């Protein structure tokens, strides 16, 4: 199982950015893919998750209404569309795969390398 996050970059406040998480895995109908972020000196924070089979989603409070998680099962890819970005969204964003519909990082067994998102004017 491999995961690769991409799409990070430097943007200005109010801009949008889309991250991608490409996976190479056997098709597990119960798989859940989550996005997490970690800023320097801070704990890892839950951002969003999606169940691959049903598309059911769940968001962290700090991004709810601004970020949208989606998936393309044919491409084994999960996306995170980030709108109305704020400086406090600056962090390394990582995707992970697990089997439980759970926002806790400990529920995820496989992690990909992160991608840096910087929001600054």
XYZ file of C-alpha atoms in Angstrom:
121
model
C 0.000 0.000 0.000
C 1.451 3.320 -1.057
C 0.120 6.828 -0.727
C 1.423 9.962 -2.339
C 0.143 13.432 -1.543
C 0.736 16.253 -3.989
C -0.513 19.677 -4.992
C 0.851 21.814 -2.203
C 2.313 25.234 -2.735
C 2.371 28.843 -1.657
C -0.803 30.851 -2.062
C -2.299 34.093 -0.801
C -5.099 34.372 1.733
C -8.446 33.791 0.089
C -6.999 31.621 -2.662
C -7.930 28.022 -3.402
C -5.777 24.943 -3.786
C -6.480 21.285 -4.527
C -4.438 18.494 -3.029
C -4.365 14.970 -4.409
C -3.710 11.682 -2.675
C -2.922 8.894 -5.111
C -3.079 5.396 -3.729
C -1.978 2.010 -4.890
C -3.968 -0.552 -3.013
C -6.242 -3.501 -3.327
C -9.870 -2.497 -3.347
C -11.065 -2.607 0.243
C -14.675 -1.560 0.354
C -14.387 -0.480 3.964
C -11.347 1.731 3.392
C -11.358 5.255 4.736
C -8.975 7.941 3.544
C -8.187 10.851 5.779
C -6.389 14.145 5.435
C -4.429 15.526 8.346
C -2.184 18.518 8.759
C 0.606 19.508 11.057
C 2.042 22.963 11.563
C 5.473 23.516 13.159
C 5.334 23.007 16.897
C 1.748 21.800 16.822
C 0.066 18.440 17.066
C -1.293 16.670 14.030
C -4.799 17.926 13.288
C -7.634 16.096 11.573
C -8.876 17.836 8.410
C -11.316 15.561 6.575
C -12.064 11.959 5.746
C -14.027 10.022 3.174
C -15.208 6.451 2.887
C -14.158 5.060 -0.472
C -17.215 2.888 -1.005
C -20.019 5.293 -0.138
C -18.357 8.700 -0.426
C -19.510 9.605 3.070
C -17.469 12.517 4.411
C -16.616 14.143 7.706
C -14.755 17.406 8.371
C -12.810 19.019 11.125
C -14.418 22.090 12.616
C -11.672 24.460 11.485
C -12.183 23.617 7.788
C -15.869 22.790 7.650
C -17.579 24.837 4.950
C -14.296 25.762 3.255
C -12.699 22.436 2.334
C -14.220 19.659 0.252
C -12.974 16.081 0.159
C -13.855 13.855 -2.779
C -12.676 10.657 -4.411
C -12.275 9.114 -7.832
C -12.200 5.370 -7.266
C -11.330 4.675 -10.891
C -8.113 6.614 -10.374
C -7.562 5.497 -6.777
C -7.279 9.168 -5.894
C -8.724 11.328 -3.163
C -8.826 15.108 -3.475
C -8.950 17.919 -0.968
C -10.266 21.150 -2.407
C -9.283 23.988 -0.095
C -11.152 27.267 -0.528
C -10.871 30.612 1.240
C -7.458 29.698 2.570
C -6.195 31.450 5.678
C -2.677 31.860 7.061
C -3.619 29.455 9.852
C -4.123 26.745 7.222
C -0.368 26.714 6.682
C 0.914 23.212 7.443
C 2.200 19.979 5.983
C -0.814 18.063 4.725
C -0.723 14.262 4.720
C -3.154 11.593 3.642
C -3.624 8.267 5.337
C -5.664 5.112 4.901
C -7.549 3.261 7.580
C -10.482 0.963 8.097
C -12.560 2.925 10.605
C -14.638 6.055 10.072
C -12.576 7.843 12.682
C -10.887 11.252 12.915
C -8.147 10.062 15.263
C -4.722 9.667 13.632
C -4.254 6.425 15.557
C -7.058 4.852 13.476
C -4.961 5.076 10.306
C -2.446 2.389 9.446
C -0.698 3.759 6.394
C 0.572 7.265 5.827
C 1.936 8.985 2.782
C 4.527 11.713 2.644
C 3.076 15.135 3.177
C 2.878 18.169 0.973
C 3.536 21.686 2.212
C 0.826 24.317 1.995
C 1.796 27.887 2.819
C -0.761 30.665 2.952
C 0.869 34.055 3.129
C 0.550 37.505 1.657
